[in-house]
Amino acid sequence: MNDIITYIIFFGLSAVAIISALAIITRRNLFHAAMFLGLLMLVVAGFYFLLDADLVGIMQVFVYVGGVIVVLLFGIMMTSQMTNVRMVSAIKQKVFTILAVAGFVALLVSVFTKVNLSVSNAAVPKDTTSLVGKLFMTNYILPFEVMSVLLLAALIGAIVIARQEVKQ
Amino acid sequence: MLSSSSLLQFASHNGMPIWVLNTSIALIMSLVVFALCGLGVLILVYMERKVAADMQLRWGPMHVGWHGVLQLIADSVKLLSKEDIFPRNADRWIFRLAPVLVFLPAFIGLMVMPIGPHLVVQDLNVGLLYVLAVPAIGVAGVIMAGFGSYNKYAILGSLRSAAQMVSYEVPRALSILGVVMIAGSAKLTAIVGTQHAWYIFLQPIGFVVFLVSTLAETNRVPFDLPETESELVNGYHTEYSGTRFLFFLFGEYIALIAGSALAVVLFLGGWHGPGPEFLAPVWFLIKMFAIIYLAMWIRWTLPRFRIDQVMDLGWKVLLPLALLNVLITGLIMVL
């Protein structure tokens, strides 16, 4: 019984994900596209919750929906056409776009047909949060620290760019 | 979850699967929380007006009902029956969706709040992250309200609001880190369960940073820059009226309730208090209303910051303080 419900939720989420992903690229209004991107991020968080990965799911909501989307909307509002609600994105260079998309799809298909997806037989861990924390501080300390240094560099870089004062 | 042994027995006796039981309990509980929220917002608005009146040596609402207790019912009926005004150039969908997106995350965020030893709708392992992450979606609603209204005051208000909420998210999350380090869990019931000495005594800096950034997050004076009536008319809900405005009001007060409840859970010992166990929710509510009263007291006694002062306070004072708090907590725990 539980399996059927999981399937129903999975296919429901997938349908919303595909529809919103299509809407992102077909909407001409940038703001609407960003809203659909937010919906897509929420749906991806839903997938994580379905897989019992609660920490990753909540981080998806925290970072992508609460952070990235908000900053994205912020950026759209800050652009020069702020007063004009009807902002439009247009596709120029149609041939190259189609070529790039076709190449990307071919790459994805080749990856999916060649890679053998292995499934672990181990039981699903109950409390992922403390487990992830411990692994970050023991086995994966180097990547963790490298990432934090990278983020620090990005932070300082942002401040340096924002600080540039206009010379009279 | 509330599935106690007697309920489980009842379910197995009648051939009801566990997930039906769990889902129905969750649905009923969320409806109860919704009803309580409505009641809570009514009480809070009445309380706000009475506290404001008290601070300014006035009476406040007095005419409808005994000491004006029915004033809020009258106000809600008025708001609900108002004409639905829609600006001509507004973005139809975004304008309509914004109030819902402000209200809904704030309400869903309440779902993990433990008001008693077993009184919690959904006790998540990542409860603490949940209460931080889900209400943050409301910022998108605020931006949508500003953008969809096609109004310069609304856009300015929502820009300020978004900047303020995103900035204060950082010190707020960091101030909680000390509590998580001591409690050793991000589960809200576990944090309350280990809290025999209130964490406000162990984490005084964390509490102050948390309280100030919660005030900023809920857009209350002295941080109500998004709706400064003297410069921006009414900020991002300038164009809204009637039922949609009611949704914004709901969202704001529920955010205040959630913020105070979280302060109680993290720093004031949650449901702990003298007396038998059934008094636990009462203690919780007493503490929560004390924090809410504090927020109202601050609102009606302090003047408003300027926007650059708000940003300075967030990034240059609260953030270093929160980091210092984490450092001190870590050092004390290691030594």
Coordinates of C-alpha atoms in Angstrom, one line a residue:
Chain A
M1 CA 0.0 0.0 0.0
N2 CA 2.8 2.4 0.9
D3 CA 4.5 1.7 -2.4
I4 CA 1.5 2.8 -4.4
I5 CA 1.2 6.0 -2.4
T6 CA 4.9 6.7 -3.0
Y7 CA 4.4 6.1 -6.7
I8 CA 1.4 8.5 -6.8
I9 CA 3.4 11.2 -5.0
F10 CA 6.4 10.6 -7.2
F11 CA 4.5 10.9 -10.5
G12 CA 2.5 13.9 -9.2
L13 CA 5.7 15.7 -8.3
S14 CA 7.3 14.7 -11.6
A15 CA 4.4 16.1 -13.5
V16 CA 4.6 19.4 -11.7
A17 CA 8.4 19.4 -12.2
I18 CA 8.1 18.9 -15.9
I19 CA 5.3 21.4 -16.4
S20 CA 7.1 24.1 -14.4
A21 CA 10.4 23.4 -16.1
L22 CA 8.7 23.9 -19.5
A23 CA 7.0 27.0 -18.2
I24 CA 10.4 28.5 -17.2
I25 CA 11.6 28.5 -20.8
T26 CA 8.3 29.3 -22.5
R27 CA 7.2 32.2 -20.3
R28 CA 8.2 35.4 -22.0
N29 CA 7.8 37.4 -18.7
L30 CA 11.1 37.1 -16.8
F31 CA 9.4 37.4 -13.4
H32 CA 6.9 34.6 -14.1
A33 CA 9.8 32.4 -15.3
A34 CA 11.6 33.0 -12.0
M35 CA 8.4 32.1 -10.1
F36 CA 8.2 28.8 -12.0
L37 CA 11.9 28.2 -11.2
G38 CA 11.0 28.6 -7.5
L39 CA 8.2 26.1 -7.9
L40 CA 10.6 23.7 -9.6
M41 CA 13.0 24.0 -6.7
L42 CA 10.2 23.3 -4.2
V43 CA 9.3 20.2 -6.2
V44 CA 12.9 19.0 -6.1
A45 CA 12.8 19.4 -2.3
G46 CA 9.7 17.3 -2.4
F47 CA 11.7 14.5 -4.2
Y48 CA 14.3 14.6 -1.5
F49 CA 11.7 14.3 1.3
L50 CA 10.2 11.3 -0.6
L51 CA 13.7 9.7 -0.4
D52 CA 13.8 10.3 3.3
A53 CA 16.7 12.8 2.9
D54 CA 15.2 15.4 5.2
L55 CA 18.4 17.4 5.7
V56 CA 19.0 17.8 1.9
G57 CA 15.4 18.6 1.3
I58 CA 15.2 21.3 3.9
M59 CA 18.5 22.7 2.7
Q60 CA 17.1 22.8 -0.8
V61 CA 14.2 24.9 0.5
F62 CA 16.5 27.1 2.6
V63 CA 19.2 27.8 0.0
Y64 CA 17.4 27.7 -3.3
V65 CA 13.8 28.9 -2.6
G66 CA 14.6 31.2 0.3
G67 CA 18.0 32.4 -1.0
V68 CA 18.6 32.0 -4.7
I69 CA 15.1 32.7 -6.0
V70 CA 14.8 35.7 -3.7
V71 CA 18.1 37.1 -5.0
L72 CA 17.0 36.3 -8.6
L73 CA 13.7 38.2 -8.1
F74 CA 15.7 41.0 -6.5
G75 CA 18.0 41.2 -9.5
I76 CA 15.0 41.3 -11.9
M77 CA 13.5 44.1 -10.0
M78 CA 16.8 46.0 -9.8
T79 CA 17.3 46.0 -13.6
S80 CA 16.9 49.1 -15.6
Q81 CA 13.4 48.2 -16.8
M82 CA 12.1 48.0 -13.2
T83 CA 9.2 50.3 -13.9
N84 CA 8.0 48.2 -16.8
V85 CA 6.2 45.1 -15.5
R86 CA 6.1 43.5 -19.0
M87 CA 9.7 42.4 -19.4
V88 CA 10.3 40.2 -22.3
S89 CA 13.0 37.7 -23.1
A90 CA 13.5 36.8 -26.8
I91 CA 15.3 34.0 -28.6
K92 CA 17.8 35.2 -31.1
Q93 CA 20.2 32.8 -32.8
K94 CA 17.7 30.1 -33.2
V95 CA 20.0 27.6 -35.1
F96 CA 22.7 27.7 -32.4
T97 CA 20.1 27.3 -29.6
I98 CA 18.6 24.2 -31.3
L99 CA 22.1 22.8 -31.9
A100 CA 23.1 23.3 -28.3
V101 CA 19.9 21.8 -26.9
A102 CA 20.2 18.8 -29.2
G103 CA 23.8 18.2 -28.2
F104 CA 22.9 18.4 -24.5
V105 CA 20.0 16.0 -24.9
A106 CA 22.3 13.6 -26.8
L107 CA 24.8 13.8 -24.0
L108 CA 22.2 13.1 -21.4
V109 CA 20.8 10.1 -23.3
S110 CA 24.3 8.6 -23.8
V111 CA 25.0 9.1 -20.1
F112 CA 21.8 7.4 -19.0
T113 CA 22.1 4.5 -21.3
K114 CA 25.7 3.8 -20.5
V115 CA 25.8 4.4 -16.7
N116 CA 24.8 1.5 -14.5
L117 CA 22.9 2.9 -11.6
S118 CA 23.7 0.8 -8.5
V119 CA 21.3 0.6 -5.5
S120 CA 22.6 0.1 -2.0
N121 CA 21.1 -2.7 0.0
A122 CA 21.8 -0.9 3.3
A123 CA 18.9 0.3 5.4
V124 CA 17.9 3.9 5.2
P125 CA 19.6 5.8 8.1
K126 CA 17.1 7.3 10.6
D127 CA 18.7 10.5 11.7
T128 CA 20.6 11.9 8.7
T129 CA 21.4 15.3 10.2
S130 CA 23.9 14.1 12.8
L131 CA 25.3 11.5 10.4
V132 CA 26.0 14.2 7.8
G133 CA 27.5 16.4 10.4
K134 CA 29.9 13.7 11.7
L135 CA 31.0 12.8 8.1
F136 CA 31.7 16.4 7.3
M137 CA 33.9 16.7 10.3
T138 CA 35.8 13.4 9.9
N139 CA 35.9 11.6 6.4
Y140 CA 35.1 14.6 4.3
I141 CA 36.9 17.4 6.2
L142 CA 39.1 18.4 3.3
P143 CA 36.4 19.0 0.7
F144 CA 34.3 20.7 3.4
E145 CA 37.1 23.1 4.2
V146 CA 37.9 23.7 0.5
M147 CA 34.3 24.6 -0.1
S148 CA 34.2 27.0 2.8
V149 CA 37.3 28.7 1.6
L150 CA 35.7 29.0 -1.9
L151 CA 32.6 30.6 -0.4
L152 CA 34.7 33.0 1.7
A153 CA 36.6 34.0 -1.5
A154 CA 33.2 34.6 -3.2
L155 CA 32.0 36.6 -0.2
I156 CA 35.1 38.8 -0.2
G157 CA 34.9 39.2 -4.0
A158 CA 31.3 40.4 -3.8
I159 CA 32.3 43.0 -1.2
V160 CA 35.2 44.2 -3.3
I161 CA 33.0 44.6 -6.4
A162 CA 30.2 46.3 -4.4
R163 CA 32.6 48.6 -2.6
Q164 CA 34.0 50.3 -5.8
E165 CA 33.2 53.9 -5.4
V166 CA 32.4 56.0 -8.4
K167 CA 35.3 58.4 -9.1
Q168 CA 34.2 61.9 -9.6
Chain B
M1 CA 3.1 12.5 15.8
L2 CA 0.2 11.9 18.2
S3 CA -0.4 8.2 17.3
S4 CA -0.6 6.9 20.9
S5 CA -1.0 3.2 21.7
S6 CA -4.8 3.4 22.1
L7 CA -5.2 5.0 18.8
L8 CA -3.0 2.4 17.2
Q9 CA -5.0 -0.3 18.8
F10 CA -8.2 1.3 17.5
A11 CA -6.8 1.4 14.0
S12 CA -5.6 -2.2 13.9
H13 CA -8.9 -3.3 15.3
N14 CA -10.9 -1.7 12.5
G15 CA -8.5 -2.7 9.7
M16 CA -7.2 0.8 9.2
P17 CA -3.7 1.1 7.8
I18 CA -1.2 3.2 9.7
W19 CA -0.7 5.8 7.0
V20 CA -4.4 6.6 6.9
L21 CA -4.3 7.1 10.7
N22 CA -1.2 9.3 10.4
T23 CA -2.5 11.3 7.5
S24 CA -5.9 11.9 9.1
I25 CA -4.3 12.9 12.4
A26 CA -2.0 15.3 10.6
L27 CA -4.9 16.8 8.7
I28 CA -7.1 17.3 11.7
M29 CA -4.1 18.8 13.7
S30 CA -3.4 21.2 10.9
L31 CA -7.0 22.3 10.8
V32 CA -6.9 22.8 14.6
V33 CA -3.7 24.8 14.3
F34 CA -5.4 26.9 11.5
A35 CA -8.4 27.7 13.8
L36 CA -6.1 28.5 16.7
C37 CA -4.1 30.8 14.4
G38 CA -7.2 32.7 13.4
L39 CA -8.1 33.1 17.1
G40 CA -4.6 34.0 18.0
V41 CA -4.4 36.7 15.3
L42 CA -7.7 38.2 16.6
I43 CA -6.3 38.2 20.1
L44 CA -3.0 39.7 19.0
V45 CA -4.6 42.6 17.0
Y46 CA -6.8 43.4 20.0
M47 CA -3.9 43.1 22.3
E48 CA -1.8 45.3 20.1
R49 CA -4.4 48.1 20.0
K50 CA -4.9 47.9 23.8
V51 CA -1.1 47.9 24.5
A52 CA -0.6 50.8 22.1
A53 CA -3.4 52.7 23.8
D54 CA -2.0 51.9 27.2
M55 CA 1.5 53.2 26.2
Q56 CA 0.0 56.4 24.9
L57 CA -2.4 56.9 27.8
R58 CA -5.5 56.2 25.8
W59 CA -8.4 53.8 26.2
G60 CA -8.2 52.0 22.8
P61 CA -11.2 50.3 21.3
M62 CA -14.1 50.6 23.8
H63 CA -17.4 50.8 22.0
V64 CA -18.1 47.4 20.4
G65 CA -18.7 44.8 23.1
W66 CA -17.2 44.9 26.6
H67 CA -14.1 47.0 26.5
G68 CA -14.1 46.6 22.7
V69 CA -13.6 42.9 22.6
L70 CA -15.9 42.5 19.6
Q71 CA -14.2 45.3 17.7
L72 CA -11.9 42.9 15.8
I73 CA -14.9 40.8 14.7
A74 CA -16.5 43.9 13.3
D75 CA -13.2 44.9 11.6
S76 CA -12.8 41.5 10.0
V77 CA -16.4 41.5 8.7
K78 CA -15.7 45.0 7.3
L79 CA -12.5 43.8 5.6
L80 CA -14.1 40.6 4.2
S81 CA -17.1 42.5 2.7
K82 CA -15.0 45.2 1.1
E83 CA -14.8 45.6 -2.7
D84 CA -11.9 43.8 -4.3
I85 CA -9.9 46.5 -5.9
F86 CA -7.5 45.5 -8.6
P87 CA -5.0 48.1 -10.0
R88 CA -5.3 48.4 -13.8
N89 CA -1.7 47.8 -14.7
A90 CA -1.1 45.1 -12.0
D91 CA 0.3 41.7 -13.0
R92 CA -2.9 39.7 -12.6
W93 CA -1.4 36.4 -11.3
I94 CA 1.4 37.7 -9.3
F95 CA -0.9 40.3 -7.6
R96 CA -3.4 37.5 -6.6
L97 CA -0.8 34.9 -5.5
A98 CA 1.3 37.2 -3.4
P99 CA -1.0 37.4 -0.2
V100 CA -1.3 33.6 -0.2
L101 CA 2.5 33.2 -0.5
V102 CA 3.0 35.6 2.4
F103 CA 0.5 33.8 4.6
L104 CA 1.0 30.2 3.8
P105 CA 4.7 29.7 4.6
A106 CA 4.3 31.5 7.9
F107 CA 1.4 29.2 8.8
I108 CA 3.1 26.0 7.6
G109 CA 6.2 26.9 9.7
L110 CA 4.1 26.6 12.8
M111 CA 3.5 22.9 12.2
V112 CA 6.7 21.7 14.0
M113 CA 6.2 23.9 17.1
P114 CA 6.0 21.7 20.2
I115 CA 3.5 23.3 22.7
G116 CA 3.5 20.3 25.0
P117 CA 5.4 17.1 25.7
H118 CA 3.4 15.3 23.0
L119 CA 1.5 18.2 21.5
V120 CA 3.2 18.7 18.1
V121 CA 1.8 18.2 14.6
Q122 CA 4.9 16.8 13.0
D123 CA 8.1 16.3 15.0
L124 CA 10.8 16.5 12.3
N125 CA 14.4 15.6 12.8
V126 CA 15.4 18.8 11.1
G127 CA 12.6 20.8 12.9
L128 CA 14.9 23.7 13.7
L129 CA 16.0 24.1 10.1
Y130 CA 12.4 23.7 9.0
V131 CA 11.2 26.7 11.1
L132 CA 14.0 28.8 9.6
A133 CA 13.7 27.7 6.0
V134 CA 9.9 27.5 5.4
P135 CA 8.9 30.9 6.6
A136 CA 11.7 32.4 4.5
I137 CA 9.7 31.5 1.4
G138 CA 7.4 34.4 2.5
V139 CA 10.1 36.8 1.3
A140 CA 9.2 35.8 -2.3
G141 CA 5.6 36.7 -1.6
V142 CA 6.6 40.1 -0.4
I143 CA 8.6 40.7 -3.5
M144 CA 5.7 39.5 -5.7
A145 CA 3.4 41.9 -3.9
G146 CA 5.7 44.8 -4.6
F147 CA 6.3 43.8 -8.2
G148 CA 2.8 42.8 -9.1
S149 CA 1.2 46.0 -7.7
Y150 CA 2.7 48.3 -10.4
N151 CA 3.3 51.0 -7.8
K152 CA 6.5 52.8 -6.9
Y153 CA 5.9 52.7 -3.2
A154 CA 5.1 49.0 -3.3
I155 CA 8.3 48.2 -5.2
L156 CA 10.5 50.3 -2.9
G157 CA 8.8 48.7 0.1
S158 CA 9.3 45.2 -1.1
L159 CA 12.9 45.8 -2.1
R160 CA 13.6 47.1 1.4
S161 CA 11.7 44.2 2.9
A162 CA 13.6 41.6 0.9
A163 CA 17.0 43.1 1.7
Q164 CA 16.2 43.3 5.4
M165 CA 14.8 39.8 5.6
V166 CA 17.6 38.2 3.7
S167 CA 20.2 40.1 5.8
Y168 CA 18.7 39.2 9.2
E169 CA 18.3 35.6 8.2
V170 CA 22.1 35.2 8.7
P171 CA 22.5 36.4 12.3
R172 CA 19.2 34.7 13.2
A173 CA 20.4 31.3 12.0
L174 CA 23.8 31.8 13.6
S175 CA 22.4 32.8 17.0
I176 CA 20.5 29.5 17.1
L177 CA 23.7 27.5 16.5
G178 CA 24.8 27.8 20.1
V179 CA 21.6 26.3 21.3
V180 CA 22.0 23.4 18.8
M181 CA 25.5 22.8 20.0
I182 CA 24.4 22.6 23.6
A183 CA 21.3 20.5 23.0
G184 CA 23.1 18.3 20.4
S185 CA 20.0 18.0 18.2
A186 CA 18.0 20.0 15.7
K187 CA 14.8 18.4 16.8
L188 CA 12.6 20.9 18.6
T189 CA 11.2 18.4 21.1
A190 CA 14.7 17.3 21.9
I191 CA 15.9 20.8 22.5
V192 CA 13.0 21.5 24.9
G193 CA 13.5 18.1 26.5
T194 CA 17.2 18.7 27.4
Q195 CA 16.5 22.2 28.6
H196 CA 16.4 21.8 32.4
A197 CA 18.2 25.1 32.8
W198 CA 16.7 27.7 30.4
Y199 CA 19.1 28.4 27.6
I200 CA 18.6 32.1 28.0
F201 CA 21.0 31.8 31.0
L202 CA 23.6 29.8 29.0
Q203 CA 23.2 31.7 25.8
P204 CA 22.4 35.4 26.7
I205 CA 24.1 36.8 23.6
G206 CA 22.4 34.3 21.4
F207 CA 19.0 35.3 22.9
V208 CA 19.5 39.0 22.3
V209 CA 20.7 38.5 18.7
F210 CA 17.8 36.1 18.1
L211 CA 15.2 38.5 19.5
V212 CA 16.5 41.5 17.6
S213 CA 16.7 39.6 14.3
T214 CA 13.3 38.1 14.8
L215 CA 11.9 41.6 15.2
A216 CA 13.6 42.5 12.0
E217 CA 12.4 39.4 10.2
T218 CA 8.8 40.0 11.2
N219 CA 9.1 43.6 10.0
R220 CA 8.1 45.2 13.3
V221 CA 9.1 48.6 14.6
P222 CA 11.9 49.6 15.0
F223 CA 12.6 47.6 11.8
D224 CA 9.3 48.3 9.9
L225 CA 11.1 50.0 7.0
P226 CA 9.1 48.0 4.4
E227 CA 5.9 49.8 5.4
T228 CA 7.1 53.2 6.8
E229 CA 3.8 55.1 6.5
S230 CA 5.6 58.4 6.6
E231 CA 7.7 57.8 3.5
L232 CA 6.3 54.8 1.5
V233 CA 2.5 55.2 2.1
N234 CA 2.2 51.6 3.2
G235 CA 5.0 49.7 1.5
Y236 CA 4.3 46.5 -0.3
H237 CA 0.7 46.3 0.6
T238 CA -0.2 49.8 -0.5
E239 CA -2.4 48.5 -3.3
Y240 CA -4.1 45.8 -1.4
S241 CA -7.5 46.0 0.3
G242 CA -10.2 43.8 1.7
T243 CA -9.6 40.1 1.9
R244 CA -6.2 40.2 0.3
F245 CA -5.0 42.8 2.9
L246 CA -6.4 40.6 5.6
F247 CA -4.1 37.8 4.4
F248 CA -1.1 40.1 4.7
L249 CA -2.2 41.0 8.2
F250 CA -2.6 37.3 9.1
G251 CA 0.8 36.5 7.7
E252 CA 2.5 39.2 9.7
Y253 CA 0.9 38.3 13.0
I254 CA 1.4 34.6 12.5
A255 CA 5.1 35.3 11.8
L256 CA 5.1 37.2 15.2
I257 CA 3.5 34.2 16.9
A258 CA 6.0 31.8 15.2
G259 CA 8.9 34.0 16.2
S260 CA 7.9 34.2 19.8
A261 CA 7.1 30.5 20.0
L262 CA 10.5 29.7 18.6
A263 CA 12.1 32.0 21.2
V264 CA 10.2 30.2 23.9
V265 CA 11.2 26.8 22.6
L266 CA 14.9 27.7 22.2
F267 CA 15.6 29.9 25.1
L268 CA 12.8 30.0 27.6
G269 CA 12.4 26.3 28.4
G270 CA 9.5 25.6 26.1
W271 CA 6.6 23.8 28.0
H272 CA 8.6 23.3 31.2
G273 CA 7.1 24.9 34.3
P274 CA 5.9 24.0 37.8
G275 CA 2.8 21.9 38.2
P276 CA 1.4 18.8 36.6
E277 CA 2.0 17.9 33.0
F278 CA -1.3 19.0 31.6
L279 CA -0.4 22.6 32.5
A280 CA 2.5 22.4 29.9
P281 CA 0.7 24.2 27.1
V282 CA -0.5 26.9 29.5
W283 CA 3.1 27.6 30.5
F284 CA 4.1 27.7 26.9
L285 CA 1.3 30.2 26.1
I286 CA 2.2 32.4 29.0
K287 CA 5.8 32.6 28.0
M288 CA 4.9 33.2 24.4
F289 CA 2.5 36.0 25.2
A290 CA 5.3 37.5 27.4
I291 CA 7.6 37.7 24.4
I292 CA 4.8 39.1 22.2
Y293 CA 4.1 41.7 24.8
L294 CA 7.8 42.6 24.8
A295 CA 7.6 43.0 21.0
M296 CA 4.6 45.3 21.3
W297 CA 6.2 47.3 24.1
I298 CA 9.3 47.8 21.8
R299 CA 7.0 48.8 18.9
W300 CA 5.2 51.5 20.8
T301 CA 8.2 53.0 22.6
L302 CA 11.0 53.1 20.1
P303 CA 11.3 55.2 16.9
R304 CA 12.1 53.7 13.6
F305 CA 15.6 53.1 12.2
R306 CA 16.9 54.5 8.9
I307 CA 17.4 51.8 6.2
D308 CA 21.2 52.2 6.3
Q309 CA 21.2 51.9 10.1
V310 CA 19.2 48.7 9.8
M311 CA 21.7 47.2 7.4
D312 CA 24.6 48.3 9.6
L313 CA 23.1 46.8 12.7
G314 CA 22.5 43.5 10.9
W315 CA 25.9 43.0 9.3
K316 CA 28.3 44.9 11.5
V317 CA 26.9 44.3 15.0
L318 CA 24.6 41.2 15.1
L319 CA 26.5 39.0 12.7
P320 CA 29.9 39.4 14.6
L321 CA 28.1 39.0 17.9
A322 CA 26.4 35.7 16.7
L323 CA 29.8 34.4 15.5
L324 CA 31.4 35.3 18.8
N325 CA 28.6 33.5 20.6
V326 CA 29.3 30.3 18.5
L327 CA 33.0 30.6 19.2
I328 CA 32.5 31.1 23.0
T329 CA 30.0 28.2 23.2
G330 CA 32.4 25.9 21.3
L331 CA 35.4 26.9 23.5
I332 CA 33.4 26.3 26.7
M333 CA 32.1 23.0 25.5
V334 CA 35.6 21.8 24.5
L335 CA 37.4 22.9 27.6

